[in-house]
Coordinates of C-alpha atoms in Angstrom, one line a residue:
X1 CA -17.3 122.7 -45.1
X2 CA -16.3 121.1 -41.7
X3 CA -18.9 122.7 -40.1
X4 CA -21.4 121.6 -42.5
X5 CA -22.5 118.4 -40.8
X6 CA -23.2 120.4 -37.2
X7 CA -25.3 122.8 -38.9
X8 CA -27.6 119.8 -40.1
X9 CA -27.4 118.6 -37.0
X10 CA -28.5 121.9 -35.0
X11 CA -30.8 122.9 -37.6
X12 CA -32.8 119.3 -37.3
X13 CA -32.6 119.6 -33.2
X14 CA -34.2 122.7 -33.7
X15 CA -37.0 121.8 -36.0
X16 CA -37.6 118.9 -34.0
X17 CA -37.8 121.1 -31.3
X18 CA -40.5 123.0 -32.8
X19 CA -42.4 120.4 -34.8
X20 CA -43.0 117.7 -31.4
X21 CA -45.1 119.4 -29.7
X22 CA -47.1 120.4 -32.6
X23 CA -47.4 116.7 -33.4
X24 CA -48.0 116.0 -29.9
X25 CA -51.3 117.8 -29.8
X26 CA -52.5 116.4 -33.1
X27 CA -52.2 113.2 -32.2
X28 CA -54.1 113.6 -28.9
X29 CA -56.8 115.6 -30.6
X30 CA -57.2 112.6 -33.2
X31 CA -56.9 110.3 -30.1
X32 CA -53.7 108.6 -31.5
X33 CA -52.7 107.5 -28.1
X34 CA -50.8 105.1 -26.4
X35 CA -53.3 103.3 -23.4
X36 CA -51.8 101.0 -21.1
X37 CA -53.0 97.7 -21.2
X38 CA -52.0 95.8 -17.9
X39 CA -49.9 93.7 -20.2
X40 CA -47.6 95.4 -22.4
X41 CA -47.9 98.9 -21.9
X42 CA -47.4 99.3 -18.4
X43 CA -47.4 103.2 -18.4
X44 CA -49.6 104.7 -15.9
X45 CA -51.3 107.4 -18.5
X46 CA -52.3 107.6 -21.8
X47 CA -49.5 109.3 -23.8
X48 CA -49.7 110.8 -27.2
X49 CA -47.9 108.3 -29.6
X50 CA -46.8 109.1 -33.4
X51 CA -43.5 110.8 -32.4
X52 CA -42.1 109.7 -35.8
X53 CA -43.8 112.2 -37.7
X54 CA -42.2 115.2 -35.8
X55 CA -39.1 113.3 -36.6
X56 CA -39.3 112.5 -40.8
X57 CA -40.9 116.3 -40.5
X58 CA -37.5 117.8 -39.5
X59 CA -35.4 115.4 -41.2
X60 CA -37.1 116.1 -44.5
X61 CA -36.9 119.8 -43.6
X62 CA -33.3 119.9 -42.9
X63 CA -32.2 117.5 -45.1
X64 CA -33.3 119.1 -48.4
X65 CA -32.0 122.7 -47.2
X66 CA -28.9 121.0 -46.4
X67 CA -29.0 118.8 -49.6
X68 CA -29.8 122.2 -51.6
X69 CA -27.0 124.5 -50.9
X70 CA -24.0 121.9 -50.4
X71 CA -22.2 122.0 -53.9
X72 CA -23.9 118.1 -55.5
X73 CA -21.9 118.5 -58.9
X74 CA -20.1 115.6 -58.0
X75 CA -23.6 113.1 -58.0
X76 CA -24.0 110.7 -60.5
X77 CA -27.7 109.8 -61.9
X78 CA -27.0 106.3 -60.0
X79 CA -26.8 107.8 -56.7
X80 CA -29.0 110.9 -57.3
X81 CA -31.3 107.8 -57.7
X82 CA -30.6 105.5 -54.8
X83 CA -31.1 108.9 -52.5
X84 CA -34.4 109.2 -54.0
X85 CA -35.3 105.8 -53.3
X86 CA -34.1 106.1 -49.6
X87 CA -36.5 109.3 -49.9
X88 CA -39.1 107.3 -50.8
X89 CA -38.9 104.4 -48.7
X90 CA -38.2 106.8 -45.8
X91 CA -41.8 108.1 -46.2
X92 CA -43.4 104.6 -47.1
X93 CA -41.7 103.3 -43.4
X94 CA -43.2 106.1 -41.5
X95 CA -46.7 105.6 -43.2
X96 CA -46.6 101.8 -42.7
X97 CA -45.8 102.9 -39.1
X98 CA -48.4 105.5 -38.9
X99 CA -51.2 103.1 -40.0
X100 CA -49.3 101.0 -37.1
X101 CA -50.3 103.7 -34.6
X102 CA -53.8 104.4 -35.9
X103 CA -55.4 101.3 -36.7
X104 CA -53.3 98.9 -34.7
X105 CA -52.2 96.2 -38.4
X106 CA -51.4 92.9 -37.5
X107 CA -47.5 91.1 -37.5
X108 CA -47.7 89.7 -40.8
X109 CA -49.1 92.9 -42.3
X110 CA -46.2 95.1 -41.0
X111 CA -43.6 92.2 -42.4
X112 CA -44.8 92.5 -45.8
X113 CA -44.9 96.1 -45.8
X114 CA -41.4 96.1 -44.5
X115 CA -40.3 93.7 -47.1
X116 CA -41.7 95.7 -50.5
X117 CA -39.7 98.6 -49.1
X118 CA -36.3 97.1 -48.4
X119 CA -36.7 95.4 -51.7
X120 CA -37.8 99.0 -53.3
X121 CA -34.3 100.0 -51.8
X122 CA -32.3 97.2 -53.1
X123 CA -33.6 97.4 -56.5
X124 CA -32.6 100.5 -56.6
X125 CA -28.5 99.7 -56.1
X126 CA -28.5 100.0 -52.4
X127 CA -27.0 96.5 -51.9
X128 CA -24.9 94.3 -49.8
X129 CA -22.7 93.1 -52.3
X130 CA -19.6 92.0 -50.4
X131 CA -19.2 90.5 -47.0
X132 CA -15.6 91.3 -45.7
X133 CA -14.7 90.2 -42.5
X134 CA -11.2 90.9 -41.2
X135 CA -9.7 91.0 -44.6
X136 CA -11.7 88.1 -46.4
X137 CA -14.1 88.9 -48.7
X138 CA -17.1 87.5 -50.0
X139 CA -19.4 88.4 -52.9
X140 CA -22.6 87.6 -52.5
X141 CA -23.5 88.0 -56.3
X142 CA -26.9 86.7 -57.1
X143 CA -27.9 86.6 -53.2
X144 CA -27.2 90.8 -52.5
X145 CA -30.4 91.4 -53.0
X146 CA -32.2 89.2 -50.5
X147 CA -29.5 89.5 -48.1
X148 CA -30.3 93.3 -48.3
X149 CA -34.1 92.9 -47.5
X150 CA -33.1 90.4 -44.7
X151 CA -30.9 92.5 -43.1
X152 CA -32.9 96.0 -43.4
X153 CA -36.2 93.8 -42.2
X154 CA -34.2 92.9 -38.8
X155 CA -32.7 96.2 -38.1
X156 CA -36.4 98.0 -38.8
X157 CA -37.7 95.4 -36.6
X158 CA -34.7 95.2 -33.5
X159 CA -35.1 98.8 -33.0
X160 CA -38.9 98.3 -32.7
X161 CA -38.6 95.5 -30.1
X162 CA -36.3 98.0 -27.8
X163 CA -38.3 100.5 -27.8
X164 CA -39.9 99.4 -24.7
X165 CA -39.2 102.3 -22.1
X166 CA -38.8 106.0 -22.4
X167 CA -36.1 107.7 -24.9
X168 CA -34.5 104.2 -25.0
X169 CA -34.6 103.9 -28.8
X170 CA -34.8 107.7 -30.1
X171 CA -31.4 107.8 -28.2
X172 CA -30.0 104.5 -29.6
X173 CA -31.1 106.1 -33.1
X174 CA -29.3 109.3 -32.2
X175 CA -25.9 107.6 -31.1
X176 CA -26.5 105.3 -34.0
X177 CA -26.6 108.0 -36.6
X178 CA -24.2 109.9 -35.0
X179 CA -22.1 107.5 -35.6
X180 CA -22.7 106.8 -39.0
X181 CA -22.9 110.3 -40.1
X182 CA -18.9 110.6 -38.9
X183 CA -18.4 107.7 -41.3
X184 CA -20.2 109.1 -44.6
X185 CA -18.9 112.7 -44.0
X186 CA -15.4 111.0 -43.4
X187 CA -16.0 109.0 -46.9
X188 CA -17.4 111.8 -49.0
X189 CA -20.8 110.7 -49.0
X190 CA -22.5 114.0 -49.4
X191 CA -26.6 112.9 -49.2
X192 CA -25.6 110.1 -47.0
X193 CA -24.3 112.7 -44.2
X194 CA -26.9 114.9 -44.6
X195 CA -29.3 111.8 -44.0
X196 CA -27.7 110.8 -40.8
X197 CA -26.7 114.2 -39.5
X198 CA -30.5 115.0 -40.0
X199 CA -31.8 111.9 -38.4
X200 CA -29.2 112.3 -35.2
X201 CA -30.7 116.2 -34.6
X202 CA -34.5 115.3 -35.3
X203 CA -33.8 112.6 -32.5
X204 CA -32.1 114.5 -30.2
X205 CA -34.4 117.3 -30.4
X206 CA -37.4 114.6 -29.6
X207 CA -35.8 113.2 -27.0
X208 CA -36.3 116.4 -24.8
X209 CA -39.9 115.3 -24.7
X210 CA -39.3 111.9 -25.0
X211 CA -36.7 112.0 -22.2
X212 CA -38.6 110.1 -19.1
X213 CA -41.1 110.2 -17.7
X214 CA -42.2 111.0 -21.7
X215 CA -44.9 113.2 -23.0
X216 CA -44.7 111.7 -26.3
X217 CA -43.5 108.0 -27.8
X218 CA -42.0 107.6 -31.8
X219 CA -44.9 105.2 -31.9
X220 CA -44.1 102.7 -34.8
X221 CA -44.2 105.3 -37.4
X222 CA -40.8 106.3 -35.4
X223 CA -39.0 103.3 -34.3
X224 CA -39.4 101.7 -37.5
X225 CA -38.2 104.4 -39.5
X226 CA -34.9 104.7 -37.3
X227 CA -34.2 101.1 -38.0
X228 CA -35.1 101.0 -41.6
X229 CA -32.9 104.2 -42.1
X230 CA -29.9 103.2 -39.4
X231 CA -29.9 99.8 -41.5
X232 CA -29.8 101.2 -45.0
X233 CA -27.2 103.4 -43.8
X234 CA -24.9 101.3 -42.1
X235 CA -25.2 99.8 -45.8
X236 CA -24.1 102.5 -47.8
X237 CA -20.9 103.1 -45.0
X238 CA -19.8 99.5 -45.9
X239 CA -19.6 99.6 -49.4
X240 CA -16.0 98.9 -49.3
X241 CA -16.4 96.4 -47.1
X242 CA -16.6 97.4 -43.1
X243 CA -18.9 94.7 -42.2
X244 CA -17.3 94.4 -39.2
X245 CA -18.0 98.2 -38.4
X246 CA -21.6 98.2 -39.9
X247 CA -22.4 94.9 -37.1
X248 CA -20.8 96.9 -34.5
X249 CA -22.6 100.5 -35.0
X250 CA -26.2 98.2 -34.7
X251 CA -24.8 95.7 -31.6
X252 CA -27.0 96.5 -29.3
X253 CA -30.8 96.4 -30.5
X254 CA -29.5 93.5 -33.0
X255 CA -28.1 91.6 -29.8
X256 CA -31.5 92.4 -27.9
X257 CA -33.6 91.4 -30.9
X258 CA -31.4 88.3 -30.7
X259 CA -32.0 87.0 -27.7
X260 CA -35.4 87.5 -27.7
X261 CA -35.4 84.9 -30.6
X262 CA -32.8 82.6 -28.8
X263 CA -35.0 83.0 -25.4
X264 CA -38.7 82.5 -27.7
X265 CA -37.4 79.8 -29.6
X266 CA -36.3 77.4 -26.8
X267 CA -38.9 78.1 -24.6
X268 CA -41.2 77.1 -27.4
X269 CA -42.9 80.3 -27.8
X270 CA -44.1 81.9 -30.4
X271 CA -41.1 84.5 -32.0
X272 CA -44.1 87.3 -31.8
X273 CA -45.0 85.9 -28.0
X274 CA -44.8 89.0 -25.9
X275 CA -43.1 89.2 -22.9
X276 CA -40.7 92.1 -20.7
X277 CA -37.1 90.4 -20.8
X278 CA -35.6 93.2 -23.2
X279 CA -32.2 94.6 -21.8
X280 CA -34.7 98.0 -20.6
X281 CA -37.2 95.7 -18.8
X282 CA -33.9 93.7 -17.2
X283 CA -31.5 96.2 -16.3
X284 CA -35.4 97.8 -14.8
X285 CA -35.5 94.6 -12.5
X286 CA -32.1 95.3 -11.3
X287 CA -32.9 98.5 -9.8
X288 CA -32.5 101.0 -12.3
X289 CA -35.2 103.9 -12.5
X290 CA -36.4 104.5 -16.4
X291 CA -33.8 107.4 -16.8
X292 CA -30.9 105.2 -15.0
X293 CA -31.2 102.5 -17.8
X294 CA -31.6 105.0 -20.3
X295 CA -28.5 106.1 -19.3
X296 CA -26.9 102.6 -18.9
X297 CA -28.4 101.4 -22.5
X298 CA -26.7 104.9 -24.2
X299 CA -23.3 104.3 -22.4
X300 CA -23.2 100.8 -23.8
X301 CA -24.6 102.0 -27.2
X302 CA -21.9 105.1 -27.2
X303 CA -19.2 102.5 -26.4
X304 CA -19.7 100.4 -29.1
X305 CA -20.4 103.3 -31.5
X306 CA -16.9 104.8 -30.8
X307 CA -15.3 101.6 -31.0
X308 CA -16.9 101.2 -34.6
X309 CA -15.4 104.5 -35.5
X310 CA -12.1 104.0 -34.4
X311 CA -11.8 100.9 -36.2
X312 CA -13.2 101.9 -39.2
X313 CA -10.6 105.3 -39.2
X314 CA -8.1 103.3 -38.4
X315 CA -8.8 100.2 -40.9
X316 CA -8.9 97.9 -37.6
X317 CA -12.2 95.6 -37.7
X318 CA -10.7 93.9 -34.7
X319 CA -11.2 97.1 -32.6
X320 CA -15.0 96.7 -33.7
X321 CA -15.4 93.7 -32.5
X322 CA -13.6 93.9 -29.4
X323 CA -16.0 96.6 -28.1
X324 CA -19.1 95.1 -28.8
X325 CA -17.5 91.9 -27.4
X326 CA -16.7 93.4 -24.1
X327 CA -20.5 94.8 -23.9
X328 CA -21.7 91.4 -24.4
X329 CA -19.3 89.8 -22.0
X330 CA -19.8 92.8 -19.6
X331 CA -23.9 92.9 -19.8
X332 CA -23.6 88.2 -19.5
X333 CA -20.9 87.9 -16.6
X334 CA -23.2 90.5 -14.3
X335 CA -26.1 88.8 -14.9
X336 CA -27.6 92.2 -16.2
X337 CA -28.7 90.7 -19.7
X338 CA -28.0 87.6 -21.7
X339 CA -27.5 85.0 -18.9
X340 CA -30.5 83.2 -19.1
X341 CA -30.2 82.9 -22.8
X342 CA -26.6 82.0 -22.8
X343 CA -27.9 79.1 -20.2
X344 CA -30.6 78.2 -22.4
X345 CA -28.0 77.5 -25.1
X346 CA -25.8 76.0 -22.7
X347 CA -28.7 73.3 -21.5
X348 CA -30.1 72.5 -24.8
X349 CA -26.3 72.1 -26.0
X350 CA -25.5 69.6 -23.7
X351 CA -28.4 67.5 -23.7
X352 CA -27.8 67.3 -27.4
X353 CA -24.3 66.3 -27.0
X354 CA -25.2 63.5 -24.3
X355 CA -28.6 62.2 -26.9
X356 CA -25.1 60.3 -28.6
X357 CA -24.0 58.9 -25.6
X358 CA -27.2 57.7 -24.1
X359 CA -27.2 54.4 -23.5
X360 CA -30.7 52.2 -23.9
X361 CA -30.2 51.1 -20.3
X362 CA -30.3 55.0 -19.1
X363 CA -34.2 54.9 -20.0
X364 CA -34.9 54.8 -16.1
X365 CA -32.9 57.8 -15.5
X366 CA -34.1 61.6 -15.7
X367 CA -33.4 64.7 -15.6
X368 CA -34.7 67.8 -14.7
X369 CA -33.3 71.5 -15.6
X370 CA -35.2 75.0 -15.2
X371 CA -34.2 78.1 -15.7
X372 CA -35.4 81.5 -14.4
X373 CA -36.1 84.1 -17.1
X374 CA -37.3 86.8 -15.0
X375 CA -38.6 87.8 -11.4
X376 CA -37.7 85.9 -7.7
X377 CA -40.9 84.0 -7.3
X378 CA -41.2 80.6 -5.7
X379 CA -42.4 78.7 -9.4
X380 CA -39.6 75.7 -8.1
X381 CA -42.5 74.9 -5.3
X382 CA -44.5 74.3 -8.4
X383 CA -42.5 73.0 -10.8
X384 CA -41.1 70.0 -8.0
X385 CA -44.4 68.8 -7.2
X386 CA -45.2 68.6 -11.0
X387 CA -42.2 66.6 -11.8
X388 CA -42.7 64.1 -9.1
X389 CA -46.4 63.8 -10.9
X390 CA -44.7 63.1 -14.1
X391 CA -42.3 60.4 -12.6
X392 CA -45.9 58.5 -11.0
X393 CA -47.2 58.9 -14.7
X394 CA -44.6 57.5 -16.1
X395 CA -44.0 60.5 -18.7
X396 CA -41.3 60.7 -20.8
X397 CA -41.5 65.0 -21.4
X398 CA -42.6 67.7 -19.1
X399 CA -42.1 71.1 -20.0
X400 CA -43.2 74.3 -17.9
X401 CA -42.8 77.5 -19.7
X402 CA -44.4 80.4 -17.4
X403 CA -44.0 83.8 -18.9
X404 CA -46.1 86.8 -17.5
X405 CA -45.1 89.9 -18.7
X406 CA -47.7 92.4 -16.5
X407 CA -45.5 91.1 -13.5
X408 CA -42.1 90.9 -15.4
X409 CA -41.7 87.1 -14.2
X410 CA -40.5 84.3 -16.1
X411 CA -39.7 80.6 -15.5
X412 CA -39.2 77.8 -18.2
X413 CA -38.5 73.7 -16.7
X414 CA -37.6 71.0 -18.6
X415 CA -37.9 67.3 -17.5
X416 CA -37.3 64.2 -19.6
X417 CA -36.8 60.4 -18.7
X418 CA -34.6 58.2 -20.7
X419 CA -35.0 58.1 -25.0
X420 CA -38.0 59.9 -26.0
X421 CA -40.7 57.7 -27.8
X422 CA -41.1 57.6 -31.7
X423 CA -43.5 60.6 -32.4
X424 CA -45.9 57.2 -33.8
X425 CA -45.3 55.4 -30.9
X426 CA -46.4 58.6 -28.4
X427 CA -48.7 61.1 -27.5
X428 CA -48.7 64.8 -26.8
X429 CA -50.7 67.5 -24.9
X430 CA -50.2 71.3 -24.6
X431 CA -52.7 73.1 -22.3
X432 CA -52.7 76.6 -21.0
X433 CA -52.3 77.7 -17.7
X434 CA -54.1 80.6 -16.2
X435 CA -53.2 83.1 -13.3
X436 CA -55.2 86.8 -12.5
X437 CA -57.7 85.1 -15.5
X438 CA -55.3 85.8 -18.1
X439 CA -53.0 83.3 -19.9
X440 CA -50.2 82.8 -17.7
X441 CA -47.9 79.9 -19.5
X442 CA -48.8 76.4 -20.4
X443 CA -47.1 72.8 -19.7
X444 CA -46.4 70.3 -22.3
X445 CA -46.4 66.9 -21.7
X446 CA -45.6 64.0 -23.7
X447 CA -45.6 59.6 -22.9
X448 CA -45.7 56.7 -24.4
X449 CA -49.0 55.8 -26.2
X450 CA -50.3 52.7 -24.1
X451 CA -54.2 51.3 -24.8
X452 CA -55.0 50.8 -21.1
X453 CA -53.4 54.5 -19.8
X454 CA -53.3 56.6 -22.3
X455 CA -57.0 58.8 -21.6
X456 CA -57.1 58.1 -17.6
X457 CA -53.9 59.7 -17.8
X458 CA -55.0 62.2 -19.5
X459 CA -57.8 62.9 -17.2
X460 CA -55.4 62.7 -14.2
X461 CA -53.2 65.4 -15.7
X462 CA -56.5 67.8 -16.8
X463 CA -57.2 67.6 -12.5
X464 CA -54.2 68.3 -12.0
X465 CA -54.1 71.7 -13.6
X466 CA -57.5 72.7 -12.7
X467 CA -55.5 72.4 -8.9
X468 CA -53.3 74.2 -10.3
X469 CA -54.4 77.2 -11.2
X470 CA -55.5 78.4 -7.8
X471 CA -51.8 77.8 -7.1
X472 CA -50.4 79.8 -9.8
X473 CA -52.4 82.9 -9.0
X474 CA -51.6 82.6 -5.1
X475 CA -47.8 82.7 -6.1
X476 CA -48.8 85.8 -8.6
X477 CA -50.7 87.7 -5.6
X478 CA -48.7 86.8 -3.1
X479 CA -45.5 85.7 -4.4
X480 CA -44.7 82.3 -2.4
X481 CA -47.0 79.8 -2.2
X482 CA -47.3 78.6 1.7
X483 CA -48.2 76.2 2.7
X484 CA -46.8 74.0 -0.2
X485 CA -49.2 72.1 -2.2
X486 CA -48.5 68.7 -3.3
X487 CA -50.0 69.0 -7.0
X488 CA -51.1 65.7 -8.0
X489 CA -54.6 63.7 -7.9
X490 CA -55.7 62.7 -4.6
X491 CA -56.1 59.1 -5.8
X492 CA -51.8 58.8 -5.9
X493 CA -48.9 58.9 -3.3
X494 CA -45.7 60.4 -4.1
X495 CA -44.1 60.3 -1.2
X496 CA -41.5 57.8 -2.5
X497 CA -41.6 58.3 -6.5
X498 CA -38.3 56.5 -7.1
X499 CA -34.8 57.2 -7.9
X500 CA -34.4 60.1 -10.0
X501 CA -31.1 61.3 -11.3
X502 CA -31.0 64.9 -11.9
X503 CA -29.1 67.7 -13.4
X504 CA -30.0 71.0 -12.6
X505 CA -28.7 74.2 -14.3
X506 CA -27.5 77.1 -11.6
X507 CA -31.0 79.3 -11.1
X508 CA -30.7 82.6 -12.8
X509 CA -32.4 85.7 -12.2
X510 CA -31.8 88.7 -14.6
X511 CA -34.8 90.6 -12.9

């Protein structure tokens, strides 16, 4: 039977094979499309979405022909039953993904949805029960349960968020399966195999359309059934405790997912904000055409993989570790991915550390740190001329977060002067800013509340950003902004705005 997993595999790159382009025309006839938007989808065409179906279709084909002559004598009613369950939340991912693709449903919609299903799963014994971590175990007892549903909801939703450029996360999913297809065929794990085996072959037989520039996307009926199933997989290979392995297998879209919450958060955007600083859209501003990060993202993805593997053979977590390790040190220390975030942890780190040490007498000094997220435009014209406003004001916070995705540019500055104000003792103003009349960022400001300055201040700061604007879409059209424009009401000199102490961060540009 050591052929048995490649015939699964074959057989599903077949059907997949057959069944995409099938699904490909539906899907345009029904006018389930993907239309770029200037924002998000910055494809040039529309392009037939709903790739997942083509993908369940030949997994489910394969799978219970593969499922049906193997000898299954050996199944006990508990696992005949937890396969059925994956069955079934298989199908309920791909039609929460479908209705994705159709109607368009909303975040929260999707998060429920994704919720009952990984808790239809871990009802049914599918469970992390243990953590084991380089020999130390620990059982998670009444807490299995929502530990499972935590971590299938963020591996369904990390291979979502990658799948931002062609055949990026139907090859992920392949390598990914691959991968955990040696494990279960290497533990006995019958259904399991055939699952995986399947999955890998559907992929890899979608990819040949999928493979850019692409005729067809997964849509979310497809990425979020490769993460759901990669994630109750990778649970089912660590029953006896590979942790280490199961983290390794998923490094890359969980590390992606990652910093996109490390990069949101202290930016203070929204977790859903959208924006194109993904490791595709980065390694994409270094250069690299859509199949040359393709290429890149698989390498790193096949690295990882095989170091899983080896270390879970071998009973060597360490080896695990090491290789998703060197990726992350690998993509940081280029500046390819991770560098801004890793700098962003770095700057709010310290400033923490120093709030003990502050003296009361430091309330004169400031300091000012920015960080480039994405792009080489000149936003430090802009964000100078607005600090040396905020020194005349007498502010005690200015933030700038710019983040415009259609352009794939991205700059965040922070500015604060001595110990902040009691949130009772202050006030505090968000307000948009707008470049190419669409939302490009907004800036933050916060002083303390005095009676005789509070609203003139306030009025001061609402001219200043109606001068801005104009400012902010030069830089977008034209990508410096010359001459520079001192951005400040006309009514104040800032020629000579006082001593200023400041610390500035090293600029970073990950493209």
């Amino acid at each position: 039977m050591s052929l048995f997993p490649l015939a699964v595999l074959v057989s599903s790159f077949v059907a997949a094979l057959v069944l995409t382009p099938i699904v490909r025309s539906i899907a345009i006839a029904k006018g389930i499309i993907d239309k770029p938007d200037g924002r998000r989808k910055l494809h040039k065409r529309f392009v037939a979405r709903a790739g997942g179906t083509a993908v369940i279709g030949a997994v489910f084909l394969v799978g219970a022909i593969g499922v049906a002559f193997y000898p299954m004598a050996d199944v006990t009613p508990a696992q005949f039953w937890q396969f059925g369950s994956l069955l079934i939340a298989m199908l309920g991912i791909w039609a929460l993904g479908m209705a994705d693709d159709i109607w368009t449903l909303r975040g929260r919609q999707k998060l429920v949805g994704q919720i009952a299903l990984s808790a239809v799963l871990a009802f049914s014994g599918v469970q992390m029960a243990n953590i084991s971590v380089f020999g130390f175990t620990v059982s998670l007892g009444v807490l299995a349960i929502p530990a499972t549903i935590f971590w299938l909801v963020a591996t369904t939703n990390s291979l979502n968020l990658i799948d931002g450029s062609d055949g990026v996360c139907s090859s992920l999913g392949a390598i990914i399966c691959g991968a955990l297809g040696i494990l279960a065929f290497r533990n006995g794990d019958i259904a399991d195999c055939v699952v995986a085996f399947a999955m890998c072959g559907a992929l890899l037989g979608f990819l040949v359309f999928n493979f850019p520039p692409a005729s067809i996307f997964l849509g979310d009926s497809g990425s979020l059934l490769i993460g759901f199933v990669t994630g109750a997989l990778a649970i089912r290979c660590s029953l006896e405790g590979a942790t280490a392995v199961m983290l390794a297998i998923l490094s890359l879209p969980l590390m992606d997912s990652t910093m996109a919450i490390i990069r949101r958060r202290l930016t203070g955007r929204s977790i859903y904000a959208t924006d194109r600083a993904h490791l595709h859209h980065s390694l994409r501003g270094k250069g690299f055409s859509d199949r040359g990060l393709l290429f890149v993202v698989s390498g790193l993805a096949m690295f990882t993989a095989v170091g899983a593997v080896i270390g879970a053979i071998y009973d060597q977590e360490w080896f695990a570790m090491a290789a998703v390790l060197g990726m992350f040190l690998l993509l940081v220390t280029t500046k390819a991915f991770g560098y801004s975030e890793m700098a962003l942890i770095a700057r709010r780190g310290k400033c923490f550390a120093l709030s003990f040490l502050q003296r009361a007498k430091a309330k004169e000094l400031s300091r000012a740190k920015a960080v480039r997220l994405q792009g080489t435009r000149e936003w430090e014209v802009v964000w100078d001329d607005l600090i040396h406003f905020a020194e005349s004001e007498e502010y005690s916070k200015l933030n700038l977060d710019l983040n415009v995705p259609w352009l794939e540019e991205g700059f965040h500055g922070e500015w604060q002067k001595g110990v902040q104000p009691d949130k009772g003792e202050r006030w505090t103003v968000t307000m948009p800013i707008f470049g190419d009349g669409r939302v490009a960022g907004r800036i933050e400001v916060v002083a303390a509340a005095r009676d005789d300055q509070a609203h003139s201040s306030l009025a001061r700061l609402t001219k200043v950003i109606d001068r801005l604007h104009p400012q902010i879409s030069n830089i977008l059209s034209e990508g410096t902004l010359n001459p520079p424009v001192t951005l400040v009401a006309q009514d104040y000199e800032l020629n000579d705005p006082g001593v200023i102490e400041e610390e500035k961060l090293p600029e970073v540009s990950v493209g």
